[in-house]
XYZ file of C-alpha atoms in Angstrom:
463
model
C 0.000 0.000 0.000
C 1.174 3.519 -0.813
C 0.387 6.649 1.188
C 0.160 9.490 -1.341
C -0.146 13.075 -0.095
C -0.553 16.307 -2.044
C -0.205 19.780 -0.543
C -2.409 22.269 -2.359
C -3.028 25.951 -1.801
C -6.236 25.618 0.206
C -6.046 22.006 1.369
C -3.803 19.005 1.864
C -5.102 15.618 0.689
C -3.976 12.071 1.280
C -5.051 8.591 0.249
C -4.033 4.982 0.611
C -3.558 3.679 -2.922
C -3.678 -0.049 -3.566
C -1.263 -1.827 -5.958
C -4.124 -1.881 -8.491
C -4.472 1.922 -8.381
C -7.621 2.284 -6.268
C -7.974 4.822 -3.447
C -9.905 3.143 -0.672
C -9.029 5.454 2.234
C -8.974 9.229 1.864
C -8.672 12.292 4.065
C -8.571 16.021 3.355
C -7.513 18.850 5.641
C -8.333 22.488 4.921
C -5.375 24.809 5.367
C -5.566 27.899 7.525
C -2.252 29.725 7.113
C -3.348 32.660 9.240
C -4.060 30.407 12.226
C -2.382 31.814 15.331
C -1.177 28.321 16.183
C 1.603 28.847 13.628
C 3.133 32.265 14.346
C 5.883 32.972 11.850
C 5.305 29.670 10.060
C 2.138 30.482 8.127
C 1.400 27.862 5.509
C 4.281 25.614 6.588
C 2.802 25.130 10.054
C -0.516 24.260 8.443
C 1.207 21.781 6.095
C 2.920 20.091 9.012
C -0.197 19.769 11.174
C -2.260 18.715 8.152
C 0.200 15.973 7.224
C 0.265 14.708 10.805
C -3.551 14.560 10.834
C -3.632 12.653 7.545
C -0.938 10.256 8.748
C -2.814 9.598 11.991
C -6.068 8.801 10.177
C -4.605 6.814 7.282
C -1.821 5.147 9.273
C -1.250 1.458 8.456
C 1.509 -1.010 9.178
C 1.549 -2.317 5.608
C 2.495 1.002 3.964
C 5.321 0.235 1.558
C 6.098 3.835 0.546
C 5.109 7.460 1.138
C 5.076 9.941 -1.755
C 4.526 13.683 -1.450
C 3.766 16.363 -4.037
C 2.973 20.019 -3.511
C 2.280 23.439 -4.959
C 5.042 25.485 -6.473
C 7.053 27.520 -7.039
C 6.970 28.044 -3.271
C 10.005 28.635 -1.052
C 10.562 27.787 2.629
C 13.718 29.313 4.248
C 15.101 27.200 7.109
C 17.701 28.164 9.714
C 20.551 25.986 10.988
C 18.294 24.356 13.585
C 15.554 23.682 11.070
C 13.487 26.657 12.197
C 11.339 28.503 9.672
C 12.800 31.976 9.314
C 10.063 33.537 7.204
C 6.554 32.540 6.230
C 6.728 30.582 2.956
C 6.916 32.663 -0.202
C 3.940 31.172 -1.994
C 3.653 30.453 -5.696
C 0.778 32.919 -6.126
C 2.404 35.692 -4.084
C 3.881 38.826 -5.590
C 7.229 38.415 -3.860
C 9.327 38.137 -7.008
C 12.459 39.863 -8.251
C 13.718 38.192 -11.396
C 16.807 38.720 -13.535
C 16.607 38.769 -17.306
C 18.195 35.758 -18.940
C 17.495 33.357 -16.081
C 15.022 30.474 -16.064
C 14.284 29.514 -12.456
C 10.758 29.942 -11.100
C 12.130 29.793 -7.531
C 15.170 32.076 -7.499
C 13.121 35.276 -8.084
C 11.343 34.633 -4.785
C 14.618 34.057 -2.971
C 16.030 37.199 -4.601
C 13.035 39.153 -3.306
C 13.873 37.855 0.183
C 17.514 38.834 -0.283
C 16.540 42.373 -1.286
C 13.725 42.972 1.209
C 14.675 40.799 4.203
C 18.485 40.590 4.032
C 18.873 39.415 7.636
C 16.541 36.469 6.941
C 18.383 35.639 3.746
C 21.766 35.691 5.491
C 20.488 33.515 8.338
C 18.999 30.909 5.975
C 20.819 27.595 5.981
C 18.763 25.980 3.212
C 15.874 26.827 0.909
C 13.257 24.088 0.530
C 10.061 23.727 -1.482
C 6.573 22.749 -0.350
C 6.952 18.978 -0.687
C 10.648 18.893 0.228
C 9.872 20.559 3.569
C 7.631 17.632 4.529
C 10.046 15.001 3.179
C 12.756 16.649 5.289
C 10.555 16.375 8.396
C 10.058 12.676 7.638
C 13.577 11.700 6.622
C 15.994 14.440 7.656
C 17.158 14.568 4.022
C 17.231 17.878 2.170
C 16.493 17.627 -1.552
C 14.189 19.192 -4.119
C 12.468 17.319 -6.925
C 12.582 17.920 -10.675
C 10.981 15.984 -13.511
C 14.367 15.288 -15.147
C 17.565 17.020 -16.263
C 15.818 19.107 -18.925
C 13.528 20.613 -16.275
C 16.239 21.300 -13.659
C 16.925 24.862 -14.811
C 13.327 25.806 -13.964
C 14.079 24.779 -10.373
C 17.577 26.267 -10.221
C 21.004 25.822 -11.752
C 24.495 26.715 -10.626
C 24.709 29.215 -13.465
C 21.541 31.063 -12.442
C 22.461 30.931 -8.753
C 25.745 32.641 -9.669
C 23.910 35.309 -11.700
C 21.803 36.124 -8.640
C 25.021 36.332 -6.548
C 23.775 33.716 -4.117
C 25.615 30.998 -2.183
C 25.158 27.611 -3.812
C 25.550 25.920 -0.411
C 22.060 27.176 0.523
C 20.492 25.106 -2.245
C 19.918 21.374 -1.709
C 20.603 18.857 -4.458
C 18.002 18.196 -7.144
C 16.679 14.646 -7.454
C 14.449 13.182 -10.144
C 10.749 12.714 -9.414
C 10.139 9.134 -8.403
C 13.507 8.840 -6.654
C 13.655 7.554 -3.088
C 14.819 10.580 -1.087
C 15.263 8.656 2.141
C 13.482 6.546 4.712
C 11.262 7.648 7.568
C 13.580 8.346 10.478
C 12.876 7.675 14.135
C 12.166 11.400 14.531
C 9.834 11.329 11.531
C 8.079 8.297 12.949
C 7.661 9.951 16.356
C 6.247 13.059 14.687
C 3.732 11.308 12.423
C 3.200 7.789 13.773
C 4.239 6.301 10.435
C 6.546 3.265 10.597
C 10.266 4.034 10.614
C 12.213 2.718 7.657
C 9.472 3.215 5.065
C 10.906 4.785 1.863
C 9.807 8.333 1.026
C 9.528 9.026 -2.710
C 9.858 12.477 -4.259
C 6.713 13.598 -6.042
C 7.666 17.197 -6.668
C 5.453 19.868 -8.191
C 1.757 19.002 -8.182
C 0.918 19.934 -11.779
C 3.615 17.574 -13.112
C 2.368 14.715 -10.976
C -1.229 15.344 -12.076
C -0.239 14.710 -15.701
C 0.837 11.219 -14.710
C -2.291 10.699 -12.601
C -4.650 11.592 -15.465
C -2.767 9.570 -18.055
C -1.766 12.701 -19.986
C 1.543 11.075 -20.880
C 0.858 10.534 -24.590
C 0.866 13.268 -27.275
C -2.582 14.729 -27.904
C -4.018 14.055 -24.451
C -5.134 17.003 -22.328
C -5.663 17.529 -18.607
C -7.886 20.233 -17.099
C -6.446 20.637 -13.616
C -8.493 22.923 -11.399
C -8.183 24.179 -7.860
C -7.579 27.744 -6.699
C -6.178 28.234 -10.194
C -6.725 26.159 -13.324
C -4.468 24.906 -16.083
C -5.306 23.300 -19.406
C -2.306 21.026 -20.054
C -1.700 19.526 -23.492
C 0.871 16.792 -24.062
C 2.812 17.688 -27.191
C 5.697 16.168 -29.127
C 6.949 19.662 -30.022
C 7.207 23.051 -28.300
C 4.639 25.757 -29.069
C 6.047 29.277 -29.596
C 2.805 31.193 -28.871
C 3.522 33.360 -25.805
C -0.121 33.174 -24.728
C 0.578 29.546 -23.883
C 3.403 28.247 -21.695
C 5.627 25.443 -22.965
C 7.732 23.461 -20.490
C 9.370 20.056 -20.595
C 6.852 17.304 -19.824
C 7.250 14.745 -17.056
C 8.045 12.324 -19.886
C 11.439 13.177 -21.339
C 11.269 14.282 -24.964
C 7.688 15.540 -24.700
C 6.345 18.990 -23.799
C 3.618 20.237 -21.509
C 1.843 23.135 -23.217
C -0.461 24.923 -20.829
C -3.057 27.663 -20.813
C -3.129 29.240 -17.363
C -6.428 30.377 -15.878
C -4.952 31.910 -12.786
C -7.989 32.309 -10.559
C -11.071 30.412 -11.726
C -11.339 28.553 -8.423
C -10.920 31.691 -6.350
C -13.574 33.411 -8.497
C -16.090 30.694 -7.700
C -15.204 30.833 -3.991
C -15.680 34.622 -4.093
C -19.151 34.090 -5.535
C -20.003 31.574 -2.803
C -18.725 33.933 -0.121
C -20.592 37.076 -1.225
C -23.823 35.082 -1.613
C -23.535 33.445 1.810
C -22.951 29.919 0.521
C -19.560 29.122 2.076
C -21.086 26.328 4.137
C -23.225 24.911 1.338
C -22.170 21.822 -0.560
C -20.918 22.469 -4.092
C -23.674 20.271 -5.518
C -26.291 22.379 -3.737
C -24.835 25.630 -5.081
C -24.615 24.316 -8.629
C -28.081 22.749 -8.559
C -29.508 26.185 -7.799
C -27.452 27.758 -10.595
C -28.674 25.090 -13.000
C -32.244 26.299 -12.451
C -31.332 29.353 -14.565
C -31.512 28.725 -18.318
C -28.191 28.178 -20.063
C -26.866 31.133 -22.033
C -29.621 33.495 -20.908
C -27.294 36.384 -21.758
C -27.954 38.505 -18.672
C -26.216 39.251 -16.538
C -22.758 38.845 -18.087
C -19.746 38.586 -15.809
C -16.286 39.761 -16.880
C -13.519 38.702 -14.492
C -10.885 41.266 -15.452
C -8.580 43.053 -17.850
C -6.161 40.355 -18.958
C -5.776 40.028 -22.720
C -5.724 36.761 -24.627
C -8.444 35.244 -22.492
C -10.385 36.321 -19.402
C -8.232 34.288 -17.076
C -7.505 36.482 -14.086
C -10.030 37.614 -11.491
C -9.059 41.235 -10.893
C -11.098 44.398 -11.525
C -14.112 42.363 -12.653
C -17.642 43.531 -13.311
C -21.150 42.252 -13.973
C -23.349 43.942 -16.563
C -27.041 43.576 -17.319
C -28.152 43.174 -13.715
C -31.898 43.469 -13.122
C -33.950 43.869 -9.963
C -35.626 40.460 -10.388
C -32.283 38.644 -10.522
C -30.678 37.000 -7.523
C -27.667 34.934 -6.615
C -28.582 32.101 -8.990
C -28.539 34.386 -12.026
C -25.219 35.871 -10.912
C -23.936 32.364 -10.268
C -24.859 31.240 -13.788
C -22.994 34.265 -15.191
C -19.909 33.513 -13.065
C -19.858 29.847 -14.047
C -20.319 30.680 -17.718
C -17.437 33.185 -17.561
C -15.221 30.364 -16.249
C -16.464 28.010 -18.950
C -15.843 30.633 -21.631
C -12.276 31.069 -20.359
C -11.718 27.313 -20.730
C -13.223 27.440 -24.222
C -10.905 30.316 -25.134
C -7.961 28.234 -23.955
C -9.115 25.356 -26.158
C -9.283 27.789 -29.099
C -5.721 28.951 -28.485
C -4.497 25.373 -28.570
C -6.351 24.737 -31.802
C -4.820 27.881 -33.326
C -1.428 26.307 -32.593
C -2.180 22.924 -34.167
C -2.942 21.297 -30.816
C -6.482 19.982 -31.329
C -8.432 19.158 -28.176
C -11.458 16.906 -28.321
C -11.507 15.766 -24.731
C -10.431 17.060 -21.334
C -9.367 14.759 -18.521
C -10.353 16.545 -15.328
C -8.765 16.301 -11.916
C -9.462 17.564 -8.433
C -12.810 18.404 -6.884
C -14.367 19.223 -10.237
C -14.136 15.530 -11.109
C -16.768 14.834 -8.454
C -19.151 17.513 -9.724
C -21.619 16.077 -12.214
C -23.385 19.386 -12.947
C -20.241 21.396 -13.602
C -18.695 18.685 -15.786
C -21.784 18.687 -17.988
C -21.858 22.507 -18.207
C -18.164 22.535 -19.122
C -18.746 19.906 -21.830
C -21.622 21.957 -23.261
C -19.662 25.224 -23.277
C -16.394 23.870 -24.668
C -17.802 21.207 -27.007
C -15.250 18.776 -25.529
C -15.918 15.435 -23.890
C -15.054 15.529 -20.188
C -13.285 12.413 -18.898
C -13.283 11.670 -15.155
C -10.616 9.254 -13.863
C -11.362 6.601 -11.246
C -9.190 8.567 -8.782
C -10.235 12.198 -9.234
C -7.306 13.596 -7.264
C -4.743 13.051 -9.991
C -1.806 14.166 -7.848
C -2.446 11.256 -5.488
C -2.658 8.615 -8.205
C 0.262 10.208 -10.059
C 2.299 10.009 -6.884
C 1.324 6.375 -6.477
C 2.529 5.715 -10.056
C 5.903 7.231 -9.157
C 6.128 5.226 -5.931
C 5.060 1.993 -7.659
C 7.892 2.405 -10.155
C 10.331 3.227 -7.341
C 9.316 -0.015 -5.589
C 9.984 -1.972 -8.783
C 6.383 -2.881 -9.546
C 6.728 -1.189 -12.951
C 9.745 -0.399 -15.094
C 8.897 3.321 -15.032
C 6.085 5.730 -14.168
C 4.902 5.848 -17.793
C 4.144 2.139 -17.656
C 2.495 2.611 -14.249
C 0.306 5.454 -15.571
C -0.827 3.397 -18.564
C -1.790 0.574 -16.236
C -3.300 2.360 -13.242
C -5.196 5.344 -14.714
C -8.773 4.336 -15.525
C -11.615 6.508 -16.846
C -14.852 5.897 -14.958
C -17.185 8.501 -16.465
C -17.434 10.537 -19.681
C -19.617 13.632 -20.103
C -20.507 14.328 -23.720
C -21.743 17.748 -24.904
C -25.510 18.033 -25.096
C -26.145 19.068 -28.713
C -28.930 21.483 -27.845
C -27.029 23.186 -25.028
C -23.822 23.236 -27.077
C -25.616 25.097 -29.885
C -26.898 27.682 -27.401
C -23.444 28.228 -25.970
C -21.803 28.412 -29.377
C -23.930 31.465 -30.164
C -23.680 33.016 -26.698
C -19.904 32.579 -26.593
C -19.446 34.642 -29.746
C -21.598 37.407 -28.224
C -19.604 37.208 -25.000
C -16.286 37.543 -26.849
C -17.512 40.608 -28.740
C -18.816 42.337 -25.620
C -15.712 41.417 -23.613
C -13.521 43.712 -25.712
C -15.764 46.663 -24.907
C -15.907 45.573 -21.260
C -12.117 45.582 -21.022
C -11.969 49.109 -22.440
C -14.452 50.232 -19.807
C -12.552 48.456 -17.031
C -9.311 50.106 -18.112
C -10.993 53.520 -17.955
C -12.190 52.750 -14.435
C -8.687 51.649 -13.455
C -7.240 54.911 -14.749
C -9.879 56.878 -12.862
C -9.046 55.042 -9.630
C -5.416 56.035 -10.059
C -6.335 59.731 -10.203
C -8.228 59.776 -6.880
């Protein structure tokens, strides 16, 4: 049995994965980084307590490996005694100071710390990432995880470290995802209750692991990974030069992960739930109410923000066409359609770059949501495929650990064997036709909306 754990932005999830790839024990812990129980530690304290809770609930004596993945690029500065010197610099934070001609996603955050908190930077013994902080607690080993050599420069390289005028001794070695970083130490066992001596496998960055866990390891397959943010990830046999899309090396050497980033679709939906007093409602309940409003009704329209190339960032948004008879369900339909239209725009960008998408393999909580999967299929015209294990990071981690234990020759073979599709949502022809027409209207109006929003932004700056 494998204990797979993934540290997200708003929650930490864990599951016991069987050798056949089924999750039959699962636990999720919501993260509260502002909790006063973790002064100075922020998210890291929440990660630690969350992992301990998961380990205590899912603890078994027959666990053969533990694998951990996590959000990134996030940095945790540790002192010589292992103390956290500064709250983690999170992937979505604005603490960045990059140098032209460098590639690392992590060094700009460390450079920000060097420039703005020099005493913390000088006192730092080692910089760790989200998942490597927990693996260090378990094993005492300090290492960060990369997909393979081609991806290392996006973590950090000696050349880039030198350009930033930093000490290379503060940076732990890079190991390949799926490598055994160490074994649970006696201290790690005392902390978590997990058996000492169990190997701990490096999972690394969550989005890479999710590609493995959805089976998006063959050219032409696409994963729609959603949480606080959302990414449409296309497996390609060649890089794509379009700057509106991001091309990085894939988890599979020789392939590329081309992604369209929708930076805040999840946070937009949570904002809607919060302002309409539905924080404590189940997602199915919220979406059932939204579904009572006719698809593509056209009013109101919701525009999340100013970003060009696709309405992918929730900032300076606005709703237009509001009427006195409308309530939270009408607003909710507009918000959900704006998210769906952003996904459809991403699909269009891929198609413009000879990356045709006919189906989306979803991961995360959206995989459990029947209503939203059908709406997304209708808006995008794509079939929505739901894997047996919706939390792709957990199954992807189990694929890595299974290969590390020798059950498969490599994680690609493990992914082919263990990823199963349990449900497919096909576009409803009638609803798809409605959305095809409404989407074109939405695109046309969005250009005018962005002009208006820019004028408002300029006005705000003059007050």
